[in-house]
mmCIF file of C-alpha atoms in Angstrom:
data_model
loop_
_atom_site.group_PDB
_atom_site.id
_atom_site.type_symbol
_atom_site.label_atom_id
_atom_site.label_comp_id
_atom_site.label_asym_id
_atom_site.label_seq_id
_atom_site.Cartn_x
_atom_site.Cartn_y
_atom_site.Cartn_z
ATOM 1 C CA MET A 21 -60.149 5.238 -27.315
ATOM 2 C CA SER A 22 -57.460 6.415 -25.536
ATOM 3 C CA LYS A 23 -54.730 3.257 -24.983
ATOM 4 C CA SER A 24 -54.852 1.848 -20.923
ATOM 5 C CA PRO A 25 -52.552 3.643 -18.673
ATOM 6 C CA THR A 26 -50.000 0.990 -17.286
ATOM 7 C CA TYR A 27 -47.467 -0.206 -14.642
ATOM 8 C CA LYS A 28 -44.672 0.791 -17.237
ATOM 9 C CA ASP A 29 -46.074 4.271 -17.978
ATOM 10 C CA ALA A 30 -46.254 5.141 -15.065
ATOM 11 C CA GLY A 31 -42.607 3.956 -14.071
ATOM 12 C CA ILE A 32 -42.516 0.516 -12.986
ATOM 13 C CA ASP A 33 -40.470 -2.043 -15.204
ATOM 14 C CA VAL A 34 -42.035 -5.484 -13.182
ATOM 15 C CA ASP A 35 -40.110 -7.597 -16.382
ATOM 16 C CA ALA A 36 -36.941 -5.856 -15.246
ATOM 17 C CA GLY A 37 -37.442 -6.177 -11.008
ATOM 18 C CA ASN A 38 -38.057 -9.991 -12.548
ATOM 19 C CA ARG A 39 -35.089 -9.735 -14.021
ATOM 20 C CA LEU A 40 -32.675 -8.684 -10.507
ATOM 21 C CA VAL A 41 -35.296 -11.341 -8.627
ATOM 22 C CA ASP A 42 -33.690 -13.673 -11.383
ATOM 23 C CA LEU A 43 -30.223 -12.748 -10.718
ATOM 24 C CA ILE A 44 -29.987 -12.617 -7.285
ATOM 25 C CA ARG A 45 -30.932 -15.643 -6.888
ATOM 26 C CA PRO A 46 -27.760 -18.079 -6.781
ATOM 27 C CA ILE A 47 -26.497 -15.587 -5.172
ATOM 28 C CA ALA A 48 -27.962 -15.711 -2.992
ATOM 29 C CA GLN A 49 -27.719 -18.902 -3.077
ATOM 30 C CA THR A 50 -23.693 -18.612 -2.434
ATOM 31 C CA THR A 51 -24.418 -17.785 1.332
ATOM 32 C CA ARG A 52 -26.315 -20.718 2.407
ATOM 33 C CA ARG A 53 -25.476 -22.080 5.554
ATOM 34 C CA THR A 54 -27.008 -25.340 8.144
ATOM 35 C CA GLY A 55 -30.175 -23.589 9.147
ATOM 36 C CA SER A 56 -31.402 -22.030 6.037
ATOM 37 C CA MET A 57 -34.698 -22.936 4.649
ATOM 38 C CA ASP A 58 -36.162 -22.240 1.223
ATOM 39 C CA ARG A 59 -35.191 -20.024 -1.024
ATOM 40 C CA ILE A 60 -35.314 -16.043 -2.874
ATOM 41 C CA GLY A 61 -38.265 -15.462 -4.697
ATOM 42 C CA GLY A 62 -40.797 -16.455 -1.880
ATOM 43 C CA PHE A 63 -42.720 -14.048 0.355
ATOM 44 C CA SER A 64 -40.714 -14.858 3.387
ATOM 45 C CA GLY A 65 -37.684 -16.591 4.034
ATOM 46 C CA LEU A 66 -37.263 -19.198 6.790
ATOM 47 C CA PHE A 67 -35.018 -19.934 9.040
ATOM 48 C CA ASP A 68 -34.465 -24.226 11.424
ATOM 49 C CA LEU A 69 -32.991 -23.254 14.432
ATOM 50 C CA ASP A 70 -32.427 -26.594 15.806
ATOM 51 C CA ALA A 71 -31.107 -27.913 12.747
ATOM 52 C CA ALA A 72 -28.373 -24.723 13.464
ATOM 53 C CA GLY A 73 -27.381 -26.441 16.079
ATOM 54 C CA LEU A 74 -29.421 -24.503 19.070
ATOM 55 C CA ARG A 75 -30.673 -24.956 21.915
ATOM 56 C CA ASP A 76 -31.589 -22.627 24.678
ATOM 57 C CA PRO A 77 -31.726 -19.978 21.960
ATOM 58 C CA VAL A 78 -32.412 -15.926 22.405
ATOM 59 C CA ILE A 79 -32.188 -14.331 19.075
ATOM 60 C CA VAL A 80 -30.255 -11.078 18.056
ATOM 61 C CA SER A 81 -31.162 -8.868 15.512
ATOM 62 C CA ALA A 82 -29.902 -5.829 14.580
ATOM 63 C CA THR A 83 -30.223 -3.426 11.266
ATOM 64 C CA ASP A 84 -28.436 -0.746 9.813
ATOM 65 C CA GLY A 85 -28.272 1.175 6.554
ATOM 66 C CA VAL A 86 -24.588 2.851 4.295
ATOM 67 C CA GLY A 87 -25.340 5.922 5.352
ATOM 68 C CA THR A 88 -23.842 8.386 2.685
ATOM 69 C CA LYS A 89 -20.969 7.120 1.967
ATOM 70 C CA LEU A 90 -23.199 5.667 -0.890
ATOM 71 C CA ARG A 91 -23.613 8.764 -2.334
ATOM 72 C CA ILE A 92 -19.342 9.111 -3.061
ATOM 73 C CA ALA A 93 -19.859 5.678 -4.395
ATOM 74 C CA ILE A 94 -22.890 6.174 -6.527
ATOM 75 C CA ASP A 95 -21.297 8.967 -8.236
ATOM 76 C CA THR A 96 -17.759 7.106 -8.943
ATOM 77 C CA ASP A 97 -20.011 4.049 -10.274
ATOM 78 C CA ARG A 98 -18.149 2.136 -7.628
ATOM 79 C CA LEU A 99 -21.530 -0.147 -6.407
ATOM 80 C CA GLY A 100 -19.515 -3.499 -5.339
ATOM 81 C CA THR A 101 -18.134 -3.521 -1.783
ATOM 82 C CA VAL A 102 -21.317 -1.003 0.024
ATOM 83 C CA GLY A 103 -23.500 -4.710 0.258
ATOM 84 C CA ILE A 104 -20.355 -5.477 2.544
ATOM 85 C CA ASP A 105 -20.432 -2.678 3.641
ATOM 86 C CA LEU A 106 -24.159 -3.447 4.901
ATOM 87 C CA VAL A 107 -23.959 -6.892 5.939
ATOM 88 C CA ALA A 108 -20.772 -5.553 8.369
ATOM 89 C CA MET A 109 -22.673 -1.851 9.974
ATOM 90 C CA CYS A 110 -25.521 -4.456 11.008
ATOM 91 C CA VAL A 111 -23.272 -8.355 11.879
ATOM 92 C CA ASN A 112 -20.569 -5.762 13.804
ATOM 93 C CA ASP A 113 -23.785 -5.452 16.128
ATOM 94 C CA LEU A 114 -25.081 -8.088 16.099
ATOM 95 C CA ILE A 115 -21.921 -9.909 17.582
ATOM 96 C CA CYS A 116 -21.643 -7.037 20.427
ATOM 97 C CA HIS A 117 -23.585 -9.763 21.985
ATOM 98 C CA GLY A 118 -21.686 -12.630 21.898
ATOM 99 C CA ALA A 119 -25.091 -13.658 19.252
ATOM 100 C CA THR A 120 -24.117 -15.856 15.729
ATOM 101 C CA PRO A 121 -24.691 -13.984 13.394
ATOM 102 C CA LEU A 122 -27.503 -16.787 11.058
ATOM 103 C CA PHE A 123 -29.480 -14.294 8.630
ATOM 104 C CA PHE A 124 -29.280 -11.077 6.333
ATOM 105 C CA LEU A 125 -32.072 -9.667 4.601
ATOM 106 C CA ASP A 126 -31.504 -6.282 2.630
ATOM 107 C CA TYR A 127 -33.567 -3.416 1.016
ATOM 108 C CA LEU A 128 -32.990 -1.447 -2.350
ATOM 109 C CA ALA A 129 -35.042 1.142 -3.340
ATOM 110 C CA MET A 130 -34.961 2.686 -6.699
ATOM 111 C CA GLY A 131 -35.871 4.989 -9.259
ATOM 112 C CA ARG A 132 -35.667 2.438 -11.609
ATOM 113 C CA ILE A 133 -34.596 -0.445 -11.520
ATOM 114 C CA ASP A 134 -31.152 -1.145 -13.294
ATOM 115 C CA VAL A 135 -30.744 -4.680 -12.872
ATOM 116 C CA ASP A 136 -26.859 -4.194 -13.488
ATOM 117 C CA ALA A 137 -26.300 -1.928 -10.705
ATOM 118 C CA GLY A 138 -28.602 -3.837 -8.634
ATOM 119 C CA ALA A 139 -26.784 -7.021 -9.778
ATOM 120 C CA ARG A 140 -23.530 -5.360 -8.365
ATOM 121 C CA ILE A 141 -24.559 -4.514 -5.263
ATOM 122 C CA VAL A 142 -26.293 -7.828 -4.199
ATOM 123 C CA GLU A 143 -22.623 -9.461 -5.478
ATOM 124 C CA GLY A 144 -21.598 -7.328 -2.273
ATOM 125 C CA ILE A 145 -24.122 -8.557 -0.154
ATOM 126 C CA ALA A 146 -24.080 -11.478 -1.147
ATOM 127 C CA ALA A 147 -19.808 -11.784 0.005
ATOM 128 C CA GLY A 148 -20.186 -9.395 2.924
ATOM 129 C CA CYS A 149 -22.264 -13.284 4.585
ATOM 130 C CA ARG A 150 -19.796 -15.529 2.990
ATOM 131 C CA ILE A 151 -17.388 -12.869 5.422
ATOM 132 C CA ALA A 152 -19.603 -13.819 8.014
ATOM 133 C CA GLY A 153 -20.858 -17.333 7.815
ATOM 134 C CA CYS A 154 -24.879 -16.050 7.443
ATOM 135 C CA ALA A 155 -27.733 -17.164 5.060
ATOM 136 C CA LEU A 156 -28.445 -14.336 2.734
ATOM 137 C CA LEU A 157 -32.658 -14.864 2.593
ATOM 138 C CA GLY A 158 -33.947 -12.611 1.132
ATOM 139 C CA GLY A 159 -34.605 -8.970 0.413
ATOM 140 C CA GLU A 160 -36.587 -6.557 -1.560
ATOM 141 C CA SER A 161 -36.533 -4.607 -4.739
ATOM 142 C CA ALA A 162 -38.730 -1.702 -4.466
ATOM 143 C CA GLU A 163 -38.187 0.855 -7.954
ATOM 144 C CA MET A 164 -39.622 4.430 -6.789
ATOM 145 C CA PRO A 165 -39.565 6.655 -9.433
ATOM 146 C CA GLY A 166 -40.276 10.013 -8.939
ATOM 147 C CA PHE A 167 -38.609 9.115 -5.375
ATOM 148 C CA TYR A 168 -35.676 8.998 -6.096
ATOM 149 C CA SER A 169 -33.653 10.294 -9.360
ATOM 150 C CA GLY A 170 -30.769 9.305 -11.705
ATOM 151 C CA ARG A 171 -28.986 6.403 -10.646
ATOM 152 C CA ASP A 172 -29.495 7.094 -6.940
ATOM 153 C CA PHE A 173 -30.749 4.489 -4.409
ATOM 154 C CA ASP A 174 -30.380 3.333 -1.051
ATOM 155 C CA LEU A 175 -29.543 1.100 0.581
ATOM 156 C CA ALA A 176 -30.961 -0.665 4.824
ATOM 157 C CA GLY A 177 -30.744 -4.895 6.078
ATOM 158 C CA PHE A 178 -30.963 -6.280 9.334
ATOM 159 C CA ALA A 179 -29.215 -10.080 10.779
ATOM 160 C CA VAL A 180 -30.656 -11.903 12.806
ATOM 161 C CA GLY A 181 -28.310 -14.224 15.136
ATOM 162 C CA ALA A 182 -28.995 -16.283 18.441
ATOM 163 C CA ALA A 183 -27.248 -16.915 21.163
ATOM 164 C CA GLU A 184 -26.948 -19.415 23.822
ATOM 165 C CA ARG A 185 -28.983 -17.505 26.817
ATOM 166 C CA GLY A 186 -25.953 -18.287 29.276
ATOM 167 C CA ARG A 187 -23.746 -17.042 27.298
ATOM 168 C CA LEU A 188 -25.426 -13.126 26.340
ATOM 169 C CA LEU A 189 -22.476 -10.203 26.092
ATOM 170 C CA PRO A 190 -21.915 -7.654 28.630
ATOM 171 C CA ARG A 191 -21.638 -9.499 31.331
ATOM 172 C CA GLY A 192 -18.491 -9.579 34.112
ATOM 173 C CA ILE A 193 -17.337 -6.375 33.474
ATOM 174 C CA ALA A 194 -14.657 -5.195 35.565
ATOM 175 C CA LYS A 195 -12.630 -2.978 37.424
ATOM 176 C CA ASN A 196 -9.923 -3.502 35.648
ATOM 177 C CA ASP A 197 -10.252 -5.583 32.818
ATOM 178 C CA VAL A 198 -8.215 -4.422 29.634
ATOM 179 C CA LEU A 199 -9.638 -2.856 26.539
ATOM 180 C CA LEU A 200 -8.024 -4.931 23.540
ATOM 181 C CA GLY A 201 -8.568 -2.859 20.145
ATOM 182 C CA LEU A 202 -9.226 -4.765 17.039
ATOM 183 C CA PRO A 203 -7.905 -2.712 14.258
ATOM 184 C CA SER A 204 -10.328 -1.236 11.156
ATOM 185 C CA SER A 205 -10.021 -2.022 7.866
ATOM 186 C CA GLY A 206 -10.358 1.596 7.282
ATOM 187 C CA LEU A 207 -13.378 4.875 7.490
ATOM 188 C CA HIS A 208 -15.333 2.002 7.285
ATOM 189 C CA SER A 209 -18.786 3.562 7.721
ATOM 190 C CA ASN A 210 -19.044 6.176 9.820
ATOM 191 C CA GLY A 211 -18.666 9.961 9.139
ATOM 192 C CA PHE A 212 -19.436 10.028 5.722
ATOM 193 C CA SER A 213 -21.030 13.572 5.642
ATOM 194 C CA LEU A 214 -17.772 14.975 7.090
ATOM 195 C CA VAL A 215 -15.741 13.259 5.251
ATOM 196 C CA ARG A 216 -18.352 14.566 1.355
ATOM 197 C CA LYS A 217 -18.077 18.115 3.192
ATOM 198 C CA VAL A 218 -14.183 17.951 3.637
ATOM 199 C CA VAL A 219 -12.748 16.938 0.499
ATOM 200 C CA ALA A 220 -16.066 19.276 -1.243
ATOM 201 C CA ASP A 221 -14.111 22.426 0.811
ATOM 202 C CA ALA A 222 -11.243 21.323 -0.449
ATOM 203 C CA GLY A 223 -12.047 21.142 -4.399
ATOM 204 C CA LEU A 224 -10.698 17.687 -4.127
ATOM 205 C CA SER A 225 -12.022 14.570 -7.027
ATOM 206 C CA TRP A 226 -12.383 11.587 -5.389
ATOM 207 C CA THR A 227 -10.527 10.186 -8.801
ATOM 208 C CA ALA A 228 -7.769 12.730 -8.021
ATOM 209 C CA PRO A 229 -4.768 10.766 -6.726
ATOM 210 C CA ALA A 230 -4.825 9.293 -2.679
ATOM 211 C CA PRO A 231 -2.768 10.487 0.141
ATOM 212 C CA ALA A 232 0.961 9.432 0.037
ATOM 213 C CA GLY A 233 1.655 6.663 2.266
ATOM 214 C CA ALA A 234 -2.106 6.392 2.802
ATOM 215 C CA ARG A 235 -2.415 2.826 0.684
ATOM 216 C CA GLY A 236 0.146 1.769 -1.791
ATOM 217 C CA ASP A 237 1.348 4.133 -4.485
ATOM 218 C CA ALA A 238 -0.261 7.194 -4.028
ATOM 219 C CA GLY A 239 0.256 7.766 -8.188
ATOM 220 C CA THR A 240 -2.289 5.216 -8.354
ATOM 221 C CA CYS A 241 -4.477 5.176 -5.590
ATOM 222 C CA THR A 242 -7.552 7.254 -5.829
ATOM 223 C CA ILE A 243 -9.643 9.387 -3.092
ATOM 224 C CA ALA A 244 -12.041 6.972 -3.668
ATOM 225 C CA ASP A 245 -10.553 3.751 -3.263
ATOM 226 C CA ILE A 246 -9.453 4.975 0.394
ATOM 227 C CA VAL A 247 -12.790 5.809 1.225
ATOM 228 C CA LEU A 248 -14.349 3.061 0.258
ATOM 229 C CA GLU A 249 -12.534 0.219 1.298
ATOM 230 C CA PRO A 250 -14.753 -1.998 2.780
ATOM 231 C CA THR A 251 -16.239 -2.239 6.240
ATOM 232 C CA ALA A 252 -14.072 -4.885 8.370
ATOM 233 C CA ILE A 253 -16.411 -7.419 9.167
ATOM 234 C CA TYR A 254 -15.382 -9.512 12.630
ATOM 235 C CA ALA A 255 -18.359 -12.408 13.215
ATOM 236 C CA ALA A 256 -15.244 -14.257 12.078
ATOM 237 C CA PRO A 257 -12.063 -13.683 15.307
ATOM 238 C CA VAL A 258 -15.367 -12.582 17.939
ATOM 239 C CA ALA A 259 -16.735 -16.456 17.549
ATOM 240 C CA ALA A 260 -13.341 -18.109 17.377
ATOM 241 C CA ALA A 261 -12.478 -15.159 20.522
ATOM 242 C CA ILE A 262 -14.668 -16.486 22.667
ATOM 243 C CA LYS A 263 -15.001 -20.277 22.340
ATOM 244 C CA ALA A 264 -10.910 -19.698 23.732
ATOM 245 C CA GLY A 265 -11.690 -17.522 25.920
ATOM 246 C CA ARG A 266 -13.830 -15.336 28.235
ATOM 247 C CA ILE A 267 -15.161 -11.723 26.378
ATOM 248 C CA ASN A 268 -16.813 -9.648 28.931
ATOM 249 C CA ALA A 269 -18.053 -7.110 26.754
ATOM 250 C CA LEU A 270 -18.052 -5.939 22.843
ATOM 251 C CA ALA A 271 -17.344 -2.486 21.186
ATOM 252 C CA HIS A 272 -18.601 -1.857 17.405
ATOM 253 C CA ILE A 273 -17.207 1.789 17.100
ATOM 254 C CA THR A 274 -20.180 2.439 14.658
ATOM 255 C CA GLY A 275 -22.996 5.470 14.163
ATOM 256 C CA GLY A 276 -19.587 8.052 15.758
ATOM 257 C CA GLY A 277 -15.746 6.855 17.522
ATOM 258 C CA LEU A 278 -14.306 5.315 20.132
ATOM 259 C CA THR A 279 -15.873 8.116 22.734
ATOM 260 C CA ASP A 280 -19.037 7.340 22.893
ATOM 261 C CA ASN A 281 -19.330 3.841 21.488
ATOM 262 C CA VAL A 282 -16.986 2.615 24.538
ATOM 263 C CA SER A 283 -19.322 4.915 26.467
ATOM 264 C CA ARG A 284 -22.248 2.210 26.141
ATOM 265 C CA ILE A 285 -21.038 -0.783 27.695
ATOM 266 C CA LEU A 286 -19.546 0.786 30.512
ATOM 267 C CA PRO A 287 -21.619 -0.023 33.658
ATOM 268 C CA PRO A 288 -22.530 3.114 36.486
ATOM 269 C CA GLY A 289 -19.472 3.559 38.326
ATOM 270 C CA ILE A 290 -16.560 2.395 35.676
ATOM 271 C CA GLY A 291 -14.901 4.043 33.074
ATOM 272 C CA ALA A 292 -12.257 4.176 30.582
ATOM 273 C CA GLY A 293 -9.128 4.596 29.785
ATOM 274 C CA ILE A 294 -7.192 4.386 26.475
ATOM 275 C CA ASP A 295 -3.679 4.652 25.821
ATOM 276 C CA LEU A 296 -3.628 6.600 22.016
ATOM 277 C CA ASP A 297 -0.039 5.627 21.803
ATOM 278 C CA CYS A 298 -0.401 2.250 21.509
ATOM 279 C CA TRP A 299 -1.461 2.032 17.880
ATOM 280 C CA HIS A 300 -0.575 4.540 15.139
ATOM 281 C CA CYS A 301 -3.751 6.178 13.522
ATOM 282 C CA PRO A 302 -4.312 4.790 9.634
ATOM 283 C CA GLU A 303 -2.917 7.895 7.414
ATOM 284 C CA PRO A 304 -5.871 8.473 5.829
ATOM 285 C CA PHE A 305 -7.431 9.883 9.316
ATOM 286 C CA ARG A 306 -4.210 11.942 9.492
ATOM 287 C CA TRP A 307 -5.182 12.963 5.894
ATOM 288 C CA LEU A 308 -9.132 13.658 6.404
ATOM 289 C CA ALA A 309 -7.525 15.594 10.061
ATOM 290 C CA GLY A 310 -4.561 17.708 8.327
ATOM 291 C CA LEU A 311 -6.746 18.802 5.030
ATOM 292 C CA ALA A 312 -9.522 20.425 7.536
ATOM 293 C CA GLY A 313 -8.172 21.358 11.046
ATOM 294 C CA ILE A 314 -10.401 19.135 12.500
ATOM 295 C CA SER A 315 -9.173 18.690 16.644
ATOM 296 C CA GLU A 316 -8.092 15.389 17.954
ATOM 297 C CA ALA A 317 -11.670 15.069 20.216
ATOM 298 C CA GLU A 318 -13.318 15.446 17.677
ATOM 299 C CA MET A 319 -11.865 12.389 15.285
ATOM 300 C CA LEU A 320 -11.722 10.834 17.762
ATOM 301 C CA ARG A 321 -16.505 11.597 18.233
ATOM 302 C CA THR A 322 -16.713 11.234 15.417
ATOM 303 C CA PHE A 323 -14.082 7.925 12.986
ATOM 304 C CA ASN A 324 -12.753 4.788 14.894
ATOM 305 C CA CYS A 325 -9.304 5.886 13.569
ATOM 306 C CA GLY A 326 -8.040 2.861 13.296
ATOM 307 C CA ILE A 327 -9.691 0.978 16.086
ATOM 308 C CA GLY A 328 -12.909 -0.897 14.546
ATOM 309 C CA MET A 329 -13.847 -2.975 17.324
ATOM 310 C CA VAL A 330 -13.299 -3.142 21.327
ATOM 311 C CA ALA A 331 -13.557 -6.288 23.570
ATOM 312 C CA ALA A 332 -13.225 -5.798 27.418
ATOM 313 C CA VAL A 333 -11.779 -9.464 28.662
ATOM 314 C CA PRO A 334 -10.317 -9.989 31.221
ATOM 315 C CA ASP A 335 -6.293 -10.485 32.166
ATOM 316 C CA ALA A 336 -6.676 -13.937 32.106
ATOM 317 C CA SER A 337 -8.057 -14.539 29.192
ATOM 318 C CA VAL A 338 -5.854 -12.128 27.181
ATOM 319 C CA VAL A 339 -3.328 -14.185 25.916
ATOM 320 C CA ARG A 340 -5.931 -16.806 24.593
ATOM 321 C CA VAL A 341 -7.871 -13.934 22.844
ATOM 322 C CA ARG A 342 -5.573 -12.650 20.615
ATOM 323 C CA GLU A 343 -4.432 -15.724 19.620
ATOM 324 C CA ALA A 344 -7.096 -16.446 18.902
ATOM 325 C CA MET A 345 -7.986 -13.806 16.493
ATOM 326 C CA ALA A 346 -4.565 -13.720 14.961
ATOM 327 C CA GLU A 347 -5.413 -16.779 13.512
ATOM 328 C CA ARG A 348 -7.984 -15.346 11.969
ATOM 329 C CA GLY A 349 -5.963 -12.844 10.973
ATOM 330 C CA VAL A 350 -6.867 -9.486 13.800
ATOM 331 C CA ASN A 351 -4.192 -8.401 15.315
ATOM 332 C CA ALA A 352 -5.623 -7.498 18.335
ATOM 333 C CA ARG A 353 -3.884 -4.944 20.293
ATOM 334 C CA PRO A 354 -3.941 -3.867 24.142
ATOM 335 C CA ILE A 355 -5.012 -0.249 24.627
ATOM 336 C CA GLY A 356 -6.032 0.706 27.737
ATOM 337 C CA ARG A 357 -7.651 -0.939 30.830
ATOM 338 C CA LEU A 358 -11.326 -0.092 32.193
ATOM 339 C CA THR A 359 -11.195 1.914 35.547
ATOM 340 C CA THR A 360 -13.305 3.127 38.387
ATOM 341 C CA GLY A 361 -15.335 6.630 37.267
ATOM 342 C CA ASP A 362 -17.232 7.203 34.359
ATOM 343 C CA GLY A 363 -17.380 7.727 30.701
ATOM 344 C CA VAL A 364 -13.890 7.248 28.361
ATOM 345 C CA SER A 365 -10.512 9.257 29.136
ATOM 346 C CA TYR A 366 -7.261 9.651 26.794
ATOM 347 C CA ALA A 367 -3.735 9.828 27.407
ATOM 348 C CA GLY A 368 -1.041 10.622 24.540
ATOM 349 C CA SER A 369 -2.101 11.358 21.675
ATOM 350 C CA LEU A 370 -3.105 10.192 17.621
ATOM 351 C CA LEU A 371 -2.233 12.233 15.473
#
């Protein structure tokens, strides 16, 4: 009599999945915040809006992934920070509407459950949640043999937050609002298909020395160190700034560069004038542009170029908003103003 086939024979290791959940549970516990309910392992995550002190909340949600930055993380076995990227990409969108991040859920899909790799990834997600002040409320780990090969995996997530009804952004955007640029921590998680192409076309490896001046001693810093720098999470400085002064709009520089993302907050008849001489474009962007001859216009459409978020602020609030952000380690600098017109225009030079 032939042996009865099992789920494990088909490539699904239920025991490995359970071991991963057991490892995730205490990691997620470190992200608990007021309003968190239940624990990892149930069928759903629960959150108490009333306990969080919200009186008339509007729920705000955002979802995203890490994109092809994962390819570099997998190829270099650098999995500890992609979870921060995942949280950042969702939470930074969320706060553009003036919302407070409340909780986060993730989705991790692998060809075969790798408990160690999964734990490292989730530790990064939890780290991102702690920075953002939101609870890792649950998630899903899927084993998909025949769909993902080798060590490949995909990672997605979504964040849920809330804002009091009368405080949603954008609101009251007006000509002459000052544009404040919040510095990025690096490439964040945008433009990596182009990054990978530029590096491959140049015949470089991710373990090659980083360009001089990019970060510390280039002799001990690799290209992987530079491009995998985790995405900045702006929840705390933005929340402090909204409390201290008035912000009319926020643009997360994601899924592209300054040109298209700043345009997303502009009402009809209002344009944005940005002075590229107001900040120094960080070395990694200059290196990429020089390595492949990427034009300034293409850089501005593809990458954040050193500015991870842009706030539109009335003149009367600029000092208070900048001070509140500075107290949380963010130097938000004026980079332009809103004008009459349409779209984004530039003065000065980026490169």
